[in-house]
Coordinates of C-alpha atoms in Angstrom, one line a residue:
X1431 CA -13.2 -17.9 -23.4
X1432 CA -14.9 -21.5 -23.5
X1433 CA -13.9 -21.8 -19.8
X1434 CA -15.7 -18.9 -18.6
X1435 CA -13.0 -17.0 -18.0
X1436 CA -13.1 -14.1 -20.1
X1437 CA -16.6 -12.7 -21.5
X1438 CA -16.4 -12.5 -25.2
X1439 CA -17.4 -9.3 -27.3
X1440 CA -20.4 -9.0 -28.8
X1441 CA -19.2 -8.8 -31.9
X1442 CA -17.4 -12.1 -31.2
X1443 CA -20.9 -13.7 -30.7
X1444 CA -22.5 -12.8 -33.7
X1445 CA -19.5 -14.1 -36.0
X1446 CA -19.4 -17.4 -33.6
X1447 CA -23.2 -17.5 -34.4
X1448 CA -22.4 -17.2 -37.8
X1449 CA -20.1 -19.7 -38.4
X1450 CA -21.6 -22.7 -36.3
X1451 CA -24.5 -21.6 -38.1
X1452 CA -26.5 -20.8 -34.8
X1453 CA -29.0 -19.0 -36.3
X1454 CA -29.3 -16.2 -34.0
X1455 CA -29.5 -18.4 -30.4
X1456 CA -26.1 -16.9 -29.5
X1457 CA -26.6 -13.4 -31.4
X1458 CA -30.1 -13.6 -28.6
X1459 CA -27.8 -14.4 -25.8
X1460 CA -25.7 -11.4 -25.8
X1461 CA -27.7 -9.2 -22.9
X1462 CA -27.0 -12.0 -21.0
X1463 CA -23.1 -12.0 -21.6
X1464 CA -23.0 -8.7 -21.2
X1465 CA -24.3 -8.5 -17.7
X1466 CA -21.9 -10.7 -16.8
X1467 CA -19.1 -8.7 -17.4
X1468 CA -20.3 -6.6 -14.1
X1469 CA -19.9 -8.1 -10.6
X1470 CA -22.9 -10.1 -9.4
X1471 CA -23.7 -7.5 -6.3
X1472 CA -24.3 -5.5 -8.8
X1473 CA -25.8 -6.8 -12.2
X1474 CA -29.3 -5.9 -10.7
X1475 CA -28.8 -2.3 -10.5
X1476 CA -27.5 -2.2 -13.7
X1477 CA -30.8 -3.5 -15.5
X1478 CA -32.9 -1.3 -13.2
X1479 CA -30.7 1.5 -14.2
X1480 CA -31.5 0.6 -18.4
X1481 CA -34.9 1.2 -17.2
X1482 CA -34.6 4.2 -15.3
X1483 CA -36.9 7.3 -16.5
X1484 CA -34.9 9.1 -13.6
X1485 CA -31.7 8.7 -11.8
X1486 CA -29.8 10.7 -8.7
X1487 CA -26.7 10.1 -7.8
X1488 CA -25.0 12.2 -4.4
X1489 CA -21.3 11.2 -5.1
X1490 CA -18.7 11.4 -2.0
X1491 CA -15.6 9.1 -2.7
X1492 CA -14.5 9.1 -5.9
X1493 CA -16.2 9.9 -10.1
X1494 CA -19.4 7.3 -10.3
X1495 CA -19.1 5.0 -12.6
X1496 CA -21.7 6.2 -15.0
X1497 CA -19.0 9.5 -15.4
X1498 CA -15.9 8.0 -15.5
X1499 CA -13.4 8.6 -18.9
X1500 CA -12.1 5.4 -20.0
X1501 CA -8.6 6.8 -18.6
X1502 CA -10.0 8.1 -15.2
X1503 CA -12.2 4.3 -14.8
X1504 CA -8.9 2.2 -15.8
X1505 CA -6.6 4.0 -12.9
X1506 CA -9.5 3.4 -10.6
X1507 CA -9.2 -0.3 -11.3
X1508 CA -5.7 -0.4 -10.9
X1509 CA -5.9 1.1 -7.4
X1510 CA -7.6 -1.4 -6.4
X1511 CA -6.5 -4.1 -3.9
X1512 CA -5.9 -6.9 -3.6
X1513 CA -4.5 -5.8 -7.3
X1514 CA -6.4 -6.5 -10.3
X1515 CA -5.1 -8.5 -13.2
X1516 CA -4.4 -6.0 -16.5
X1517 CA -7.4 -8.6 -18.1
X1518 CA -9.7 -8.0 -15.5
X1519 CA -9.4 -4.6 -15.1
X1520 CA -9.8 -4.4 -19.1
X1521 CA -13.2 -6.1 -18.7
X1522 CA -14.5 -3.7 -16.4
X1523 CA -13.2 -0.4 -18.3
X1524 CA -15.3 -2.0 -21.0
X1525 CA -18.2 -2.8 -19.4
X1526 CA -18.1 0.7 -17.5
X1527 CA -18.1 2.3 -21.7
X1528 CA -20.7 0.0 -22.1
X1529 CA -22.8 1.1 -19.1
X1530 CA -22.6 4.8 -20.3
X1531 CA -25.1 4.4 -23.3
X1532 CA -27.6 5.0 -21.2
X1533 CA -26.7 9.1 -22.2
X1534 CA -27.4 7.8 -25.5
X1535 CA -31.0 6.5 -25.0
X1536 CA -34.3 7.8 -26.4
X1537 CA -36.1 9.4 -24.6
X1538 CA -33.0 10.5 -22.9
X1539 CA -34.1 9.8 -19.2
X1540 CA -33.8 13.0 -16.4
X1541 CA -30.4 12.8 -14.4
X1542 CA -28.8 14.8 -11.6
X1543 CA -25.7 14.2 -9.7
X1544 CA -25.0 16.0 -6.8
X1545 CA -20.7 15.5 -6.1
X1546 CA -18.6 17.1 -3.0
X1547 CA -16.0 19.7 -4.0
X1548 CA -13.2 17.3 -2.7
X1549 CA -13.6 14.6 -5.4
X1550 CA -13.4 16.6 -7.4
X1551 CA -10.0 18.2 -6.5
X1552 CA -8.4 14.4 -6.0
X1553 CA -6.1 13.9 -9.1
X1554 CA -6.5 10.2 -9.5
X1555 CA -4.8 8.5 -12.5
X1556 CA -2.4 11.8 -12.4
X1557 CA -3.3 15.4 -13.5
X1558 CA -3.9 14.6 -17.7
X1559 CA -6.6 12.1 -16.7
X1560 CA -8.1 14.2 -13.7
X1561 CA -8.3 17.2 -16.3
X1562 CA -10.0 14.6 -19.2
X1563 CA -12.2 14.0 -16.3
X1564 CA -13.2 17.5 -15.4
X1565 CA -14.1 18.0 -18.9
X1566 CA -16.1 15.1 -19.2
X1567 CA -17.9 16.5 -16.6
X1568 CA -18.7 19.8 -18.2
X1569 CA -19.6 17.6 -21.9
X1570 CA -21.9 16.2 -19.7
X1571 CA -23.4 19.0 -17.4
X1572 CA -24.0 21.1 -20.3
X1573 CA -26.7 18.2 -21.6
X1574 CA -30.3 19.7 -21.3
X1575 CA -31.5 16.2 -19.1
X1576 CA -28.3 16.3 -16.9
X1577 CA -28.1 18.3 -13.9
X1578 CA -24.3 18.0 -12.1
X1579 CA -24.1 20.5 -9.1
X1580 CA -20.8 20.7 -6.3
X1581 CA -21.3 21.2 -2.8
X1582 CA -18.4 22.7 -2.1
X1583 CA -16.5 21.8 1.3
X1584 CA -16.7 25.1 3.0
X1585 CA -20.6 25.0 4.0
X1586 CA -21.7 24.3 7.1
X1587 CA -24.7 22.2 6.9
X1588 CA -25.3 18.1 4.9
X1589 CA -27.2 16.1 5.5
X1590 CA -25.0 12.8 3.5
X1591 CA -22.3 12.3 5.5
X1592 CA -22.9 8.9 6.0
X1593 CA -22.0 8.3 1.7
X1594 CA -23.2 7.8 -1.3
X1595 CA -26.1 6.9 -2.5
X1596 CA -28.6 6.3 -6.5
X1597 CA -32.0 6.9 -6.5
X1598 CA -34.1 5.6 -9.3
X1599 CA -37.6 6.2 -11.3
X1600 CA -38.7 3.7 -12.9
X1601 CA -41.0 3.1 -16.0
X1602 CA -43.4 2.1 -14.0
X1603 CA -43.1 4.8 -11.2
X1604 CA -41.2 2.5 -9.3
X1605 CA -38.8 4.6 -6.3
X1606 CA -35.7 2.5 -5.4
X1607 CA -32.8 3.3 -3.7
X1608 CA -29.2 2.0 -4.3
X1609 CA -25.7 2.0 -2.5
X1610 CA -22.8 0.0 -1.9
X1611 CA -19.8 -0.1 0.1
X1612 CA -17.0 -1.9 -1.3
X1613 CA -18.1 -4.8 -2.4
X1614 CA -21.8 -5.0 -0.4
X1615 CA -24.5 -3.6 -2.2
X1616 CA -28.6 -2.7 -1.1
X1617 CA -30.6 -2.3 -3.5
X1618 CA -34.3 -0.7 -1.5
X1619 CA -38.0 -0.7 -3.2
X1620 CA -40.1 0.4 0.0
X1621 CA -41.1 3.2 0.5
X1622 CA -40.1 3.2 4.3
X1623 CA -36.9 3.2 3.1
X1624 CA -37.0 5.0 -0.2
X1625 CA -38.6 8.4 1.1
X1626 CA -35.5 8.5 3.4
X1627 CA -33.2 8.9 1.0
X1628 CA -35.4 11.0 -1.1
X1629 CA -35.5 13.7 1.8
X1630 CA -32.0 13.0 1.9
X1631 CA -31.1 14.4 -1.1
X1632 CA -32.4 17.3 -1.1
X1633 CA -30.9 18.9 1.6
X1634 CA -27.2 19.2 -0.4
X1635 CA -28.6 19.9 -3.5
X1636 CA -30.1 22.8 -1.5
X1637 CA -26.6 23.5 -0.2
X1638 CA -25.3 22.7 -3.1
X1639 CA -24.3 25.5 -6.6
X1640 CA -26.5 25.8 -9.0
X1641 CA -26.1 24.2 -11.9
X1642 CA -24.0 26.7 -14.2
X1643 CA -22.7 28.1 -10.7
X1644 CA -20.9 24.5 -10.7
X1645 CA -19.8 24.0 -14.6
X1646 CA -18.1 27.3 -14.3
X1647 CA -16.6 25.8 -10.5
X1648 CA -15.8 22.5 -12.8
X1649 CA -14.0 25.0 -15.4

């Protein structure tokens, strides 16, 4: 940790602050340390997401990190190439679990997720891990502020073939869009970039099963 190769856990920062007589200075920096858990290209997005009052995501490749179980997340990290070492994998899993504190925030943000059917049918990590992930989707989907919709593969119309993206509405009414491919990301804040993606998001929602039908489908 001293050499910057490992990121200290929050409770260790508290303990060190007390041990060295830091008077809360180290504790006050825990937020900045927590950001270091995420890849540099992803940190700004996590910060904005934490401030969001609405978040809407189209998912076409793998269950979004915000919705992943610990076991599913670990399986996804272990599939990355080049291979990640175990320490990096566990750091990534810990960061994703920390990220999910968004669900416990009050007032609760309004969240919606549109997921292509084939994402649910890919048993990443094995059938038990896959089953646990589907069960977690059900738990989230029954919450009042969360809508999960599945787009069946037999639909003949699909406007989101260019890949996944996330729409963010902030507390100050800013509307943003985020896209990521591999380790390349783009955050859009200009209306001329965001508005077309908002229109695009509406198309698969119209083609998808309703939230209630989608939960029955997952079951």
